[in-house]
Amino acid sequence: MKRPPGSALRPSVVAALLVLSIYAGLIVSLFWFLDPGLLQHTLFSERTLFSIRLSLAAATLATVLALLLAVPAAYALSRHDFPGKQATETVLEFPIIVSPAALGAIILIFFNNPLGEWIQENLVYFVFGFAGIVLAQFVTILGLAVRMLKAAFDEVPTDLETVARTLGASPRHVFFTVTLPLAKNGFIAAFILTWAKALGEFGATLMVAGSMAMRTETLPIAIYMRLSSADIEGTVVLILVLVAMGLSALFVARWLLARGGHA
Amino acid sequence: MLEIEGLCARAGDFRLEQISLSVADGRCHAVLGPSGSGKSTLLAAVLGTLPATAGVVRLGGRDITGLPMEQRQLGYVPQHLGLFPHLSVEDNLCFSARARRLREAAYRPLLRQLVELTGIGSLLDRRIGTLSGGERQRVALVRALVADPQLVLLDEPFTALNESLRRELWWLMKDLQAERGLTLMLVTHDLTEAYFLADHISVLIGGRQRQNGPREAVYHRPATREVARFLGIRNLFPASVARSEDGWIEADCGVLQARFRLAGEAQPGDRIWVGIRPEEVALRDADHPPRPGERIWSGKAHLIDMGAEAAVRLEIGDGEVQIEMAVSRRAVRRFALADGRRNVTVALPESQLFWMPAG
């Protein structure tokens, strides 16, 4: 793309570069405290590897579960009018409005009411365990997943689905052979971005699962625990691991979105 | 055969009311109307994307009003064609057969025949995004026909094309219809397209069916003032019935200061509109005596050359009454007309006049 002359000097461009420099500067500043000798030791310690494995497993499971519910929900919001549609669309913003800590506290309080206690005793025990981490992340990312998938489905013209139906395809066949393939890029981007958000989730996880080493210590919790014990160098290593994983996911998402079109 | 009886449907605040029409096997029926007239709502109700609130849609004698879309045996070519961009041309064409789990032997011969008829054999491996406008149209038509539907619904599929390509595809559609005995329902706002392709025309305005009949009748004898206006006829003059006998009326048209003898039944004193299509108004030499059944007017006319023809507007008296005419290029040369204002003499043949009740 050809740039208009003098675009590099425009205040808006300067502002955009300032945004980049704020985040890049913060990340680069971490290296001030990076101890190369400690890097390998911290990175490959049993506790760090446990945190990485726990974070990957919980984020992946939470994302898969969220998408399993989000795909049909987003499709319904994109294609159908039904009572409660507007309320559903509004509530998607709930995890954004309410802070993650409050969201986690709401979950924790829920498990102290009779229904919550019954669920914990008879179905799955969530509080202070792996299931609690997954649940906290699931609740945090569900709204985002639905919103992103709805946007992806909105992009698929309904005419294509109508034509497919007239060609003899059942609604299910149309969904899997027309709608989903055409929303593929949006679907993959939704998976990666919600996964990255789940990976970095802290507030709700802390409330529901607590901060127990080698048990509920996801990477963000591990960062919090190391910083609490004034282990700056260890904290920096874990932050860099989290940043590397998150940024990689974001770059893949951007690449997929930029690729656009239809494979 | 498609039969629609008393069909009503609602799309938001818009209501489609009491539509009744039928399309005989092997015929093409055009639903003509301006935007917002209810054409798309009617199409949606026949397709099944919108539920009918009343009425019946029958196809081949079978009531399909409540059937799911995939069981209606309809072919559909929407305005933007609805080609699947993630599939190749061949996969688009085979979509129907695969969705219905047909064996290759059951659909390949028909597919091969249609591909040959439309000349798209070289496109089968191409992606949809690489096709030209005309190629896309052909692929969309073939895809709809491969499913061997009882009725093909065309929703303004030729609108986005240039004039030359549109005409080429109209001819292709005619050939396909003749070859395959297709039953078509065409939704369009273009009178020329409707007249070219259809045998019968229904005119929809404001969600209601204003006229339904053979294309010649709709074209030459619009039933209401709204239909006439939509069909581009501005030559409508108020008149009142002076006499009526044996299927004929005599109407006095004050603004033209003429009495016309017209076919039809009405009561003396009834107020009517008398009209004529602009191309039925004839130019005459100034000294030419009127032919039998003709009325002649002279006056200042304004001509605009439109290439294939010229639009002429004759002003009568102080200019409050105007007669519009479409003059062929040949007539423009014959009468040495040019852009601008000049004196002309025009004739209105009574046989080409139509009338409709006022109000």
Coordinates of C-alpha atoms in Angstrom, one line a residue:
Chain A
M1 CA 0.0 0.0 0.0
K2 CA 1.3 3.4 -0.9
R3 CA 1.5 5.8 2.0
P4 CA 0.3 9.4 1.7
P5 CA 3.3 11.8 1.9
G6 CA 4.2 12.9 5.4
S7 CA 2.1 10.2 7.1
A8 CA 5.0 9.3 9.5
L9 CA 4.7 12.7 11.1
R10 CA 1.0 12.8 11.7
P11 CA -0.1 13.1 15.3
S12 CA -2.3 10.0 14.9
V13 CA 0.6 7.9 13.7
V14 CA 2.7 9.2 16.6
A15 CA 0.0 8.1 18.9
A16 CA -0.1 4.7 17.3
L17 CA 3.6 4.3 17.7
L18 CA 3.3 5.5 21.3
V19 CA 0.9 2.6 22.0
L20 CA 3.5 0.2 20.7
S21 CA 6.3 1.8 22.6
I22 CA 4.3 1.6 25.9
Y23 CA 3.8 -2.1 25.7
A24 CA 7.1 -2.9 24.1
G25 CA 8.9 -0.7 26.6
L26 CA 7.3 -2.6 29.5
I27 CA 8.2 -5.9 28.1
V28 CA 11.8 -4.8 27.3
S29 CA 12.2 -3.4 30.8
L30 CA 11.8 -6.9 32.1
F31 CA 15.2 -7.8 30.8
W32 CA 16.8 -5.4 33.3
F33 CA 16.0 -8.0 36.0
L34 CA 16.6 -11.0 33.8
D35 CA 19.4 -13.2 35.2
P36 CA 20.6 -15.5 32.4
G37 CA 22.0 -18.0 35.0
L38 CA 18.6 -18.2 36.7
L39 CA 16.6 -18.4 33.5
Q40 CA 17.3 -22.1 32.7
H41 CA 17.0 -23.0 36.4
T42 CA 13.6 -21.3 36.9
L43 CA 12.3 -22.4 33.5
F44 CA 13.0 -26.0 33.9
S45 CA 12.2 -26.3 37.6
E46 CA 9.5 -28.8 38.5
R47 CA 7.3 -26.1 39.9
T48 CA 7.5 -23.9 36.7
L49 CA 7.0 -26.9 34.4
F50 CA 3.9 -27.8 36.5
S51 CA 2.5 -24.3 36.2
I52 CA 3.1 -24.3 32.4
R53 CA 1.4 -27.8 32.0
L54 CA -1.4 -26.7 34.3
S55 CA -2.0 -23.5 32.5
L56 CA -1.9 -25.1 29.1
A57 CA -4.3 -27.9 30.2
A58 CA -6.8 -25.7 32.0
A59 CA -6.8 -23.0 29.2
T60 CA -7.2 -25.5 26.5
L61 CA -10.0 -27.4 28.3
A62 CA -11.8 -24.2 29.2
T63 CA -11.6 -22.9 25.6
V64 CA -12.9 -26.2 24.2
L65 CA -15.8 -26.2 26.6
A66 CA -16.6 -22.5 26.0
L67 CA -16.6 -23.0 22.2
L68 CA -18.8 -26.1 22.5
L69 CA -21.4 -23.9 24.1
A70 CA -20.5 -20.7 22.2
V71 CA -20.8 -22.2 18.6
P72 CA -24.5 -23.0 18.8
A73 CA -25.3 -20.0 21.0
A74 CA -23.5 -17.6 18.6
Y75 CA -25.2 -19.2 15.6
A76 CA -28.6 -18.7 17.2
L77 CA -27.8 -15.1 18.0
S78 CA -26.6 -14.5 14.5
R79 CA -29.5 -16.2 12.7
H80 CA -32.6 -16.3 14.8
D81 CA -34.9 -14.0 16.7
F82 CA -36.1 -15.4 20.0
P83 CA -37.3 -14.2 23.4
G84 CA -34.4 -13.2 25.5
K85 CA -32.0 -12.6 22.6
Q86 CA -31.3 -9.0 23.6
A87 CA -30.7 -10.0 27.2
T88 CA -28.3 -12.7 26.1
E89 CA -26.4 -10.3 23.9
T90 CA -26.2 -7.8 26.8
V91 CA -25.0 -10.5 29.3
L92 CA -22.1 -11.3 26.9
E93 CA -20.4 -8.1 28.1
F94 CA -20.9 -9.2 31.8
P95 CA -17.3 -10.6 32.2
I96 CA -15.9 -7.3 30.8
I97 CA -18.0 -5.1 33.0
V98 CA -17.5 -7.1 36.2
S99 CA -13.9 -7.5 37.2
P100 CA -12.4 -11.0 37.1
A101 CA -12.0 -11.0 40.8
A102 CA -15.7 -10.2 41.3
L103 CA -16.6 -12.8 38.8
G104 CA -14.5 -15.4 40.7
A105 CA -16.1 -14.2 44.0
I106 CA -19.6 -14.7 42.5
I107 CA -18.7 -18.3 41.5
L108 CA -17.2 -18.9 45.0
I109 CA -20.4 -17.6 46.6
F110 CA -22.5 -19.7 44.3
F111 CA -20.8 -22.9 45.6
N112 CA -21.8 -21.8 49.1
N113 CA -25.5 -21.9 48.3
P114 CA -27.5 -25.1 48.6
L115 CA -27.5 -25.8 44.8
G116 CA -23.8 -25.1 44.6
E117 CA -23.1 -27.3 47.6
W118 CA -25.1 -30.1 46.0
I119 CA -23.2 -29.8 42.7
Q120 CA -19.9 -30.0 44.6
E121 CA -21.0 -33.0 46.7
N122 CA -22.7 -35.0 43.9
L123 CA -21.2 -33.9 40.6
V124 CA -17.8 -32.1 40.5
Y125 CA -15.8 -30.5 43.3
F126 CA -14.8 -27.1 41.9
V127 CA -13.4 -25.0 44.7
F128 CA -9.6 -25.1 45.2
G129 CA -9.0 -27.6 42.5
F130 CA -8.3 -28.1 38.7
A131 CA -12.0 -28.0 37.9
G132 CA -12.3 -24.7 39.7
I133 CA -9.5 -23.2 37.5
V134 CA -11.2 -24.5 34.3
L135 CA -14.6 -23.1 35.5
A136 CA -13.2 -19.7 36.4
Q137 CA -11.5 -19.4 33.0
F138 CA -14.6 -20.8 31.2
V139 CA -16.9 -18.2 32.7
T140 CA -14.4 -15.4 32.0
I141 CA -14.0 -16.3 28.3
L142 CA -17.5 -17.5 27.4
G143 CA -18.9 -14.1 26.5
L144 CA -15.9 -13.2 24.4
A145 CA -16.1 -16.6 22.6
V146 CA -19.8 -16.0 21.8
R147 CA -19.2 -12.5 20.6
M148 CA -16.3 -13.4 18.3
L149 CA -18.2 -16.4 16.8
K150 CA -21.3 -14.4 16.3
A151 CA -19.3 -11.9 14.3
A152 CA -17.8 -14.7 12.3
F153 CA -21.3 -16.2 11.6
D154 CA -22.6 -12.7 10.7
E155 CA -20.1 -12.5 7.9
V156 CA -21.5 -15.6 6.2
P157 CA -24.4 -14.5 3.9
T158 CA -27.7 -16.2 4.8
D159 CA -28.4 -16.5 1.1
L160 CA -25.7 -19.2 0.9
E161 CA -27.5 -21.2 3.5
T162 CA -30.9 -20.7 1.8
V163 CA -29.5 -21.8 -1.5
A164 CA -27.9 -24.9 0.2
R165 CA -31.3 -25.7 1.8
T166 CA -33.0 -25.5 -1.6
L167 CA -30.4 -27.8 -3.0
G168 CA -31.6 -30.5 -0.6
A169 CA -29.3 -30.0 2.4
S170 CA -30.7 -30.4 5.9
P171 CA -29.9 -27.5 8.3
R172 CA -27.3 -29.6 10.0
H173 CA -25.6 -30.4 6.6
V174 CA -25.7 -26.7 5.7
F175 CA -24.1 -25.8 9.0
F176 CA -21.2 -28.2 8.6
T177 CA -20.6 -27.9 4.8
V178 CA -21.3 -24.2 4.3
T179 CA -21.6 -22.0 7.4
L180 CA -18.8 -23.5 9.5
P181 CA -16.2 -23.7 6.6
L182 CA -17.0 -20.1 5.7
A183 CA -16.6 -19.0 9.3
K184 CA -13.4 -21.0 9.7
N185 CA -11.0 -18.2 10.0
G186 CA -13.2 -16.4 12.6
F187 CA -13.6 -19.7 14.4
I188 CA -9.8 -20.3 14.6
A189 CA -9.2 -16.7 15.7
A190 CA -11.9 -17.0 18.4
F191 CA -10.2 -20.2 19.6
I192 CA -6.8 -18.7 19.8
L193 CA -7.8 -15.4 21.4
T194 CA -10.1 -17.0 24.0
W195 CA -7.4 -19.5 24.7
A196 CA -4.8 -16.7 25.2
K197 CA -7.3 -14.8 27.5
A198 CA -7.8 -18.0 29.5
L199 CA -4.1 -18.6 29.7
G200 CA -3.6 -15.1 31.3
E201 CA -6.7 -15.3 33.5
F202 CA -5.8 -14.5 37.2
G203 CA -8.5 -12.8 39.3
A204 CA -11.3 -15.4 38.9
T205 CA -8.9 -18.3 39.1
L206 CA -7.4 -16.9 42.4
M207 CA -10.8 -16.6 43.9
V208 CA -12.2 -20.0 42.9
A209 CA -9.0 -22.2 43.0
G210 CA -6.8 -20.3 45.4
S211 CA -3.0 -20.1 45.1
M212 CA -1.6 -23.5 46.1
A213 CA 1.8 -24.4 44.9
M214 CA 1.9 -27.6 42.7
R215 CA -1.9 -27.7 42.8
T216 CA -3.6 -24.6 41.5
E217 CA -0.6 -22.6 40.6
T218 CA -1.2 -21.5 37.0
L219 CA 1.4 -19.2 35.4
P220 CA -0.4 -16.0 36.4
I221 CA -0.8 -17.4 40.0
A222 CA 2.8 -18.4 40.0
I223 CA 3.8 -14.9 39.0
Y224 CA 1.7 -13.5 41.8
M225 CA 3.2 -15.9 44.3
R226 CA 6.8 -15.3 43.3
L227 CA 6.3 -11.5 43.4
S228 CA 4.7 -11.8 46.8
S229 CA 7.9 -13.5 48.0
A230 CA 10.0 -10.7 46.4
D231 CA 11.5 -13.2 43.9
I232 CA 11.8 -10.5 41.1
E233 CA 14.2 -12.6 38.8
G234 CA 11.9 -15.7 39.0
T235 CA 8.9 -13.5 38.4
V236 CA 10.5 -12.0 35.3
V237 CA 11.2 -15.5 33.9
L238 CA 7.6 -16.6 34.3
I239 CA 6.3 -13.3 32.9
L240 CA 8.5 -13.8 29.8
V241 CA 7.1 -17.4 29.4
L242 CA 3.5 -16.1 29.6
V243 CA 4.2 -13.2 27.3
A244 CA 5.9 -15.5 24.7
M245 CA 3.0 -18.0 24.8
G246 CA 0.3 -15.2 24.6
L247 CA 2.0 -13.2 21.9
S248 CA 2.6 -16.3 19.8
A249 CA -1.1 -17.1 20.0
L250 CA -2.0 -13.5 19.0
F251 CA 0.4 -13.5 16.1
V252 CA -1.1 -16.8 14.8
A253 CA -4.6 -15.3 15.2
R254 CA -3.6 -12.1 13.3
W255 CA -2.0 -14.2 10.5
L256 CA -5.1 -16.3 10.1
L257 CA -7.4 -13.2 10.1
A258 CA -5.1 -11.4 7.6
R259 CA -5.1 -14.4 5.4
G260 CA -8.8 -13.9 5.1
G261 CA -10.6 -15.2 2.0
H262 CA -11.5 -18.8 1.7
A263 CA -8.9 -21.5 1.6
Chain B
M1 CA -47.4 -26.4 -11.9
L2 CA -47.1 -23.8 -9.1
E3 CA -50.3 -22.5 -7.6
I4 CA -50.3 -19.7 -5.0
E5 CA -53.7 -19.0 -3.4
G6 CA -54.4 -16.1 -1.0
L7 CA -50.8 -16.1 0.3
C8 CA -50.1 -13.7 3.1
A9 CA -46.8 -13.2 4.9
R10 CA -45.2 -10.7 7.3
A11 CA -41.6 -9.5 7.3
G12 CA -41.2 -7.1 10.2
D13 CA -43.8 -4.3 9.7
F14 CA -44.3 -5.2 6.1
R15 CA -47.3 -7.2 5.1
L16 CA -47.7 -9.2 1.9
E17 CA -51.4 -9.7 1.3
Q18 CA -53.6 -12.1 -0.7
I19 CA -51.3 -13.1 -3.5
S20 CA -52.8 -15.6 -6.0
L21 CA -51.1 -16.7 -9.1
S22 CA -50.3 -19.9 -11.0
V23 CA -47.4 -20.9 -13.2
A24 CA -48.1 -23.7 -15.7
D25 CA -45.4 -26.3 -16.3
G26 CA -42.8 -25.1 -18.7
R27 CA -43.8 -21.5 -18.4
C28 CA -42.1 -18.4 -16.9
H29 CA -44.0 -16.1 -14.6
A30 CA -42.4 -12.8 -13.7
V31 CA -43.2 -11.0 -10.4
L32 CA -42.6 -7.4 -11.2
G33 CA -42.5 -4.5 -8.8
P34 CA -40.5 -1.6 -7.5
S35 CA -38.2 -2.0 -4.5
G36 CA -40.2 -2.5 -1.3
S37 CA -43.2 -3.9 -3.2
G38 CA -43.1 -7.3 -1.6
K39 CA -41.4 -9.3 -4.3
S40 CA -38.7 -10.6 -2.0
T41 CA -41.2 -11.4 0.7
L42 CA -43.3 -13.4 -1.8
L43 CA -40.2 -15.2 -2.9
A44 CA -39.2 -15.9 0.7
A45 CA -42.7 -17.3 1.4
V46 CA -42.5 -19.6 -1.6
L47 CA -38.9 -20.7 -0.7
G48 CA -39.9 -21.3 2.9
T49 CA -37.5 -18.8 4.6
L50 CA -40.5 -16.9 5.8
P51 CA -43.7 -18.6 7.1
A52 CA -46.9 -17.9 5.3
T53 CA -49.5 -16.4 7.7
A54 CA -52.3 -17.5 5.4
G55 CA -52.9 -19.1 2.1
V56 CA -51.5 -22.1 0.3
V57 CA -48.5 -22.8 -2.0
R58 CA -48.9 -25.9 -4.1
L59 CA -46.2 -27.4 -6.4
G60 CA -47.3 -30.2 -8.7
G61 CA -50.5 -30.5 -6.7
R62 CA -48.6 -31.0 -3.5
D63 CA -49.1 -28.5 -0.6
I64 CA -45.6 -27.3 0.2
T65 CA -46.7 -24.3 2.4
G66 CA -45.4 -25.9 5.6
L67 CA -42.6 -28.0 4.2
P68 CA -38.9 -27.4 5.1
M69 CA -37.0 -25.8 2.3
E70 CA -35.0 -28.9 1.4
Q71 CA -38.2 -30.8 0.7
R72 CA -39.8 -28.3 -1.6
Q73 CA -38.0 -29.3 -4.8
L74 CA -37.2 -25.7 -5.7
G75 CA -34.2 -24.4 -7.5
Y76 CA -33.1 -20.9 -6.4
V77 CA -30.8 -18.4 -7.9
P78 CA -30.6 -15.3 -5.7
Q79 CA -29.5 -11.9 -6.7
H80 CA -25.9 -12.4 -5.6
L81 CA -26.1 -16.0 -6.9
G82 CA -25.1 -17.7 -3.6
L83 CA -22.2 -19.6 -5.0
F84 CA -20.1 -21.3 -2.3
P85 CA -16.8 -19.5 -2.3
H86 CA -15.0 -22.2 -0.4
L87 CA -15.8 -24.9 -3.1
S88 CA -14.7 -25.3 -6.6
V89 CA -17.1 -25.0 -9.5
E90 CA -17.5 -28.7 -9.8
D91 CA -18.1 -29.0 -6.0
N92 CA -20.7 -26.3 -6.2
L93 CA -22.4 -28.1 -9.1
C94 CA -22.4 -31.4 -7.2
F95 CA -23.5 -29.9 -3.9
S96 CA -27.1 -30.9 -4.4
A97 CA -26.4 -34.5 -5.4
R98 CA -24.0 -35.0 -2.5
A99 CA -26.5 -33.4 0.0
R100 CA -29.1 -35.9 -1.2
R101 CA -26.5 -38.7 -1.3
L102 CA -27.2 -39.5 -5.0
R103 CA -25.0 -42.0 -6.8
E104 CA -22.9 -40.5 -9.6
A105 CA -24.9 -42.4 -12.2
A106 CA -28.0 -40.7 -11.0
Y107 CA -26.9 -37.1 -11.7
R108 CA -23.8 -37.1 -13.9
P109 CA -25.6 -37.4 -17.3
L110 CA -27.8 -34.4 -16.4
L111 CA -24.9 -32.5 -15.1
R112 CA -22.9 -33.2 -18.2
Q113 CA -25.7 -32.1 -20.5
L114 CA -26.2 -28.8 -18.6
V115 CA -22.5 -28.1 -18.5
E116 CA -22.4 -28.6 -22.3
L117 CA -25.5 -26.5 -22.9
T118 CA -24.1 -23.6 -20.9
G119 CA -20.5 -24.0 -22.1
I120 CA -18.9 -24.1 -18.6
G121 CA -16.9 -27.3 -19.1
S122 CA -13.6 -25.6 -18.9
L123 CA -14.4 -24.0 -15.5
L124 CA -15.0 -27.1 -13.4
D125 CA -11.7 -27.0 -11.6
R126 CA -11.8 -23.2 -11.0
R127 CA -12.4 -21.5 -7.7
I128 CA -15.5 -19.3 -7.6
G129 CA -13.4 -16.2 -6.9
T130 CA -11.7 -16.5 -10.3
L131 CA -14.8 -16.5 -12.4
S132 CA -16.2 -13.6 -14.4
G133 CA -19.7 -12.3 -13.8
G134 CA -21.2 -14.2 -16.8
E135 CA -19.4 -17.4 -15.8
R136 CA -20.8 -17.1 -12.3
Q137 CA -24.3 -16.7 -13.6
R138 CA -24.0 -19.8 -15.7
V139 CA -22.6 -21.9 -12.8
A140 CA -25.4 -20.7 -10.5
L141 CA -28.0 -21.6 -13.1
V142 CA -26.5 -25.1 -13.7
R143 CA -26.2 -25.7 -10.0
A144 CA -29.9 -24.9 -9.5
L145 CA -30.9 -27.1 -12.4
V146 CA -28.8 -30.2 -11.5
A147 CA -31.1 -30.8 -8.6
D148 CA -33.9 -31.2 -11.2
P149 CA -36.3 -28.9 -9.4
Q150 CA -40.0 -28.7 -10.3
L151 CA -39.7 -24.9 -10.2
V152 CA -36.8 -22.5 -10.5
L153 CA -36.9 -19.2 -8.6
L154 CA -34.8 -16.4 -10.0
D155 CA -34.4 -13.4 -7.8
E156 CA -33.1 -10.6 -10.1
P157 CA -30.0 -12.7 -11.0
F158 CA -29.1 -10.6 -14.0
T159 CA -29.4 -7.1 -12.3
A160 CA -25.7 -6.6 -11.7
L161 CA -24.6 -7.4 -15.2
N162 CA -23.8 -5.1 -18.1
E163 CA -26.4 -4.8 -20.8
S164 CA -24.7 -7.0 -23.4
L165 CA -24.1 -9.8 -20.9
R166 CA -27.6 -9.6 -19.6
R167 CA -29.1 -10.0 -23.0
E168 CA -26.8 -13.0 -23.7
L169 CA -27.9 -14.6 -20.5
W170 CA -31.6 -13.9 -21.3
W171 CA -31.2 -15.8 -24.5
L172 CA -29.4 -18.6 -22.6
M173 CA -32.3 -18.8 -20.2
K174 CA -34.7 -19.0 -23.0
D175 CA -32.7 -21.8 -24.6
L176 CA -32.5 -23.7 -21.4
Q177 CA -36.2 -23.3 -20.7
A178 CA -37.0 -24.6 -24.2
E179 CA -34.5 -27.4 -23.9
R180 CA -35.4 -28.6 -20.4
G181 CA -39.0 -27.5 -20.2
L182 CA -38.3 -25.4 -17.1
T183 CA -40.9 -23.8 -15.0
L184 CA -39.6 -20.5 -13.8
M185 CA -40.7 -17.8 -11.4
L186 CA -38.7 -14.6 -12.0
V187 CA -38.6 -11.7 -9.5
T188 CA -37.5 -8.5 -11.1
H189 CA -38.1 -4.7 -11.2
D190 CA -37.1 -4.6 -14.9
L191 CA -40.0 -4.6 -17.3
T192 CA -37.9 -5.5 -20.3
E193 CA -36.4 -8.5 -18.6
A194 CA -39.8 -9.6 -17.4
Y195 CA -41.3 -9.1 -20.9
F196 CA -38.4 -11.0 -22.6
L197 CA -38.4 -14.0 -20.3
A198 CA -42.0 -14.3 -19.0
D199 CA -45.3 -15.5 -20.4
H200 CA -47.3 -14.1 -17.5
I201 CA -46.6 -11.1 -15.3
S202 CA -47.8 -10.2 -11.8
V203 CA -47.3 -6.6 -10.7
L204 CA -46.8 -6.1 -6.9
I205 CA -46.9 -2.7 -5.4
G206 CA -47.1 -2.0 -1.6
G207 CA -47.4 -5.7 -0.7
R208 CA -50.5 -6.2 -2.9
Q209 CA -51.0 -7.8 -6.3
R210 CA -52.1 -5.0 -8.6
Q211 CA -52.3 -6.9 -11.8
N212 CA -51.8 -10.5 -13.0
G213 CA -52.1 -11.7 -16.5
P214 CA -50.4 -12.4 -19.9
R215 CA -47.4 -10.1 -20.4
E216 CA -49.1 -8.4 -23.4
A217 CA -52.1 -7.5 -21.3
V218 CA -50.0 -6.1 -18.4
Y219 CA -47.7 -4.2 -20.8
H220 CA -50.4 -2.7 -23.0
R221 CA -53.4 -2.5 -20.6
P222 CA -52.2 -1.6 -17.1
A223 CA -55.0 -2.1 -14.7
T224 CA -54.4 0.7 -12.3
R225 CA -52.8 4.1 -12.3
E226 CA -50.1 2.8 -10.0
V227 CA -49.3 0.0 -12.4
A228 CA -49.2 2.4 -15.3
R229 CA -46.9 4.7 -13.4
F230 CA -44.6 1.8 -12.4
L231 CA -44.5 0.7 -16.0
G232 CA -43.2 4.1 -17.0
I233 CA -46.5 5.4 -18.6
R234 CA -47.0 9.1 -17.8
N235 CA -49.6 9.6 -20.6
L236 CA -52.6 9.3 -18.3
F237 CA -55.4 11.8 -18.8
P238 CA -58.6 12.2 -16.7
A239 CA -61.8 11.6 -18.5
S240 CA -65.5 10.9 -17.9
V241 CA -67.8 8.4 -19.6
A242 CA -70.3 10.1 -21.8
R243 CA -72.0 7.1 -23.4
S244 CA -71.9 3.4 -22.9
E245 CA -73.3 0.7 -25.2
D246 CA -72.6 -2.9 -26.4
G247 CA -69.2 -3.2 -24.7
W248 CA -68.0 0.2 -25.8
I249 CA -67.7 3.5 -24.1
E250 CA -67.3 7.1 -25.3
A251 CA -65.2 9.1 -22.9
D252 CA -64.7 12.9 -22.9
C253 CA -61.2 13.9 -22.1
G254 CA -61.3 17.6 -21.2
V255 CA -57.5 18.2 -21.0
L256 CA -57.1 16.9 -24.5
Q257 CA -60.4 18.3 -25.7
A258 CA -61.3 15.0 -27.4
R259 CA -63.8 12.3 -27.2
F260 CA -62.5 8.7 -27.4
R261 CA -64.3 5.5 -28.3
L262 CA -62.9 2.7 -26.2
A263 CA -63.7 -1.0 -25.6
G264 CA -65.1 -1.9 -22.2
E265 CA -68.0 -1.4 -19.8
A266 CA -68.7 1.6 -17.6
Q267 CA -71.6 3.7 -16.6
P268 CA -72.2 7.2 -18.0
G269 CA -70.7 9.7 -15.6
D270 CA -68.0 7.4 -14.3
R271 CA -64.7 9.1 -14.0
I272 CA -61.8 7.2 -15.7
W273 CA -58.2 7.6 -16.7
V274 CA -57.3 7.2 -20.4
G275 CA -53.7 6.3 -21.2
I276 CA -51.3 5.3 -23.9
R277 CA -47.8 3.9 -23.9
P278 CA -45.2 6.4 -25.1
E279 CA -44.1 4.2 -28.0
E280 CA -47.7 4.0 -29.3
V281 CA -47.9 7.7 -29.9
A282 CA -47.0 8.4 -33.5
L283 CA -45.3 11.3 -35.2
R284 CA -47.1 12.8 -38.2
D285 CA -46.2 15.4 -40.9
A286 CA -47.8 18.7 -40.0
D287 CA -50.1 18.6 -43.0
H288 CA -51.0 14.9 -42.7
P289 CA -54.8 14.4 -42.3
P290 CA -55.7 12.1 -39.3
R291 CA -56.2 8.4 -40.1
P292 CA -59.4 6.7 -39.1
G293 CA -59.5 6.3 -35.3
E294 CA -56.7 8.8 -34.7
R295 CA -56.6 12.1 -32.9
I296 CA -54.0 14.7 -33.8
W297 CA -52.3 17.4 -31.8
S298 CA -49.6 19.9 -32.7
G299 CA -47.4 21.9 -30.5
K300 CA -44.0 22.6 -29.1
A301 CA -42.0 19.5 -28.2
H302 CA -38.9 18.9 -26.3
L303 CA -36.6 16.1 -27.6
I304 CA -33.9 14.3 -25.8
D305 CA -31.8 11.9 -27.8
M306 CA -31.3 8.6 -25.9
G307 CA -29.2 6.8 -28.4
A308 CA -31.4 3.9 -29.5
E309 CA -34.5 6.1 -29.4
A310 CA -35.5 9.6 -28.5
A311 CA -37.8 10.8 -25.7
V312 CA -40.2 13.5 -27.0
R313 CA -42.5 15.5 -24.8
L314 CA -45.2 17.5 -26.5
E315 CA -46.8 20.4 -24.6
I316 CA -50.4 21.2 -25.4
G317 CA -51.9 24.5 -24.8
D318 CA -50.1 26.4 -22.1
G319 CA -47.9 23.4 -21.3
E320 CA -50.0 22.0 -18.4
V321 CA -50.9 18.9 -20.5
Q322 CA -48.0 16.8 -21.9
I323 CA -47.9 13.8 -24.1
E324 CA -44.8 11.8 -23.9
M325 CA -43.5 9.6 -26.7
A326 CA -40.7 7.3 -27.4
V327 CA -39.5 7.8 -31.0
S328 CA -37.4 5.3 -32.9
R329 CA -34.1 6.4 -34.4
R330 CA -35.6 5.8 -37.8
A331 CA -38.4 8.3 -37.0
V332 CA -35.9 10.8 -35.6
R333 CA -34.1 10.8 -39.0
R334 CA -37.4 10.8 -41.0
F335 CA -38.7 13.9 -39.2
A336 CA -35.2 15.5 -39.0
L337 CA -35.5 15.9 -35.2
A338 CA -32.7 17.1 -33.0
D339 CA -32.2 17.9 -29.3
G340 CA -34.1 20.9 -28.2
R341 CA -37.5 22.4 -28.7
R342 CA -39.4 22.4 -32.0
N343 CA -42.9 22.1 -33.4
V344 CA -44.2 18.5 -34.0
T345 CA -47.6 16.9 -34.8
V346 CA -48.5 13.7 -33.0
A347 CA -51.3 11.2 -33.4
L348 CA -53.0 9.0 -30.7
P349 CA -54.5 5.9 -32.3
E350 CA -57.7 5.0 -30.4
S351 CA -56.9 1.3 -30.8
Q352 CA -53.9 1.7 -28.6
L353 CA -55.5 3.7 -25.8
F354 CA -56.4 1.9 -22.6
W355 CA -58.5 3.1 -19.7
M356 CA -59.0 2.4 -16.1
P357 CA -61.5 3.5 -13.5
A358 CA -60.4 6.6 -11.5
G359 CA -60.0 6.3 -7.7

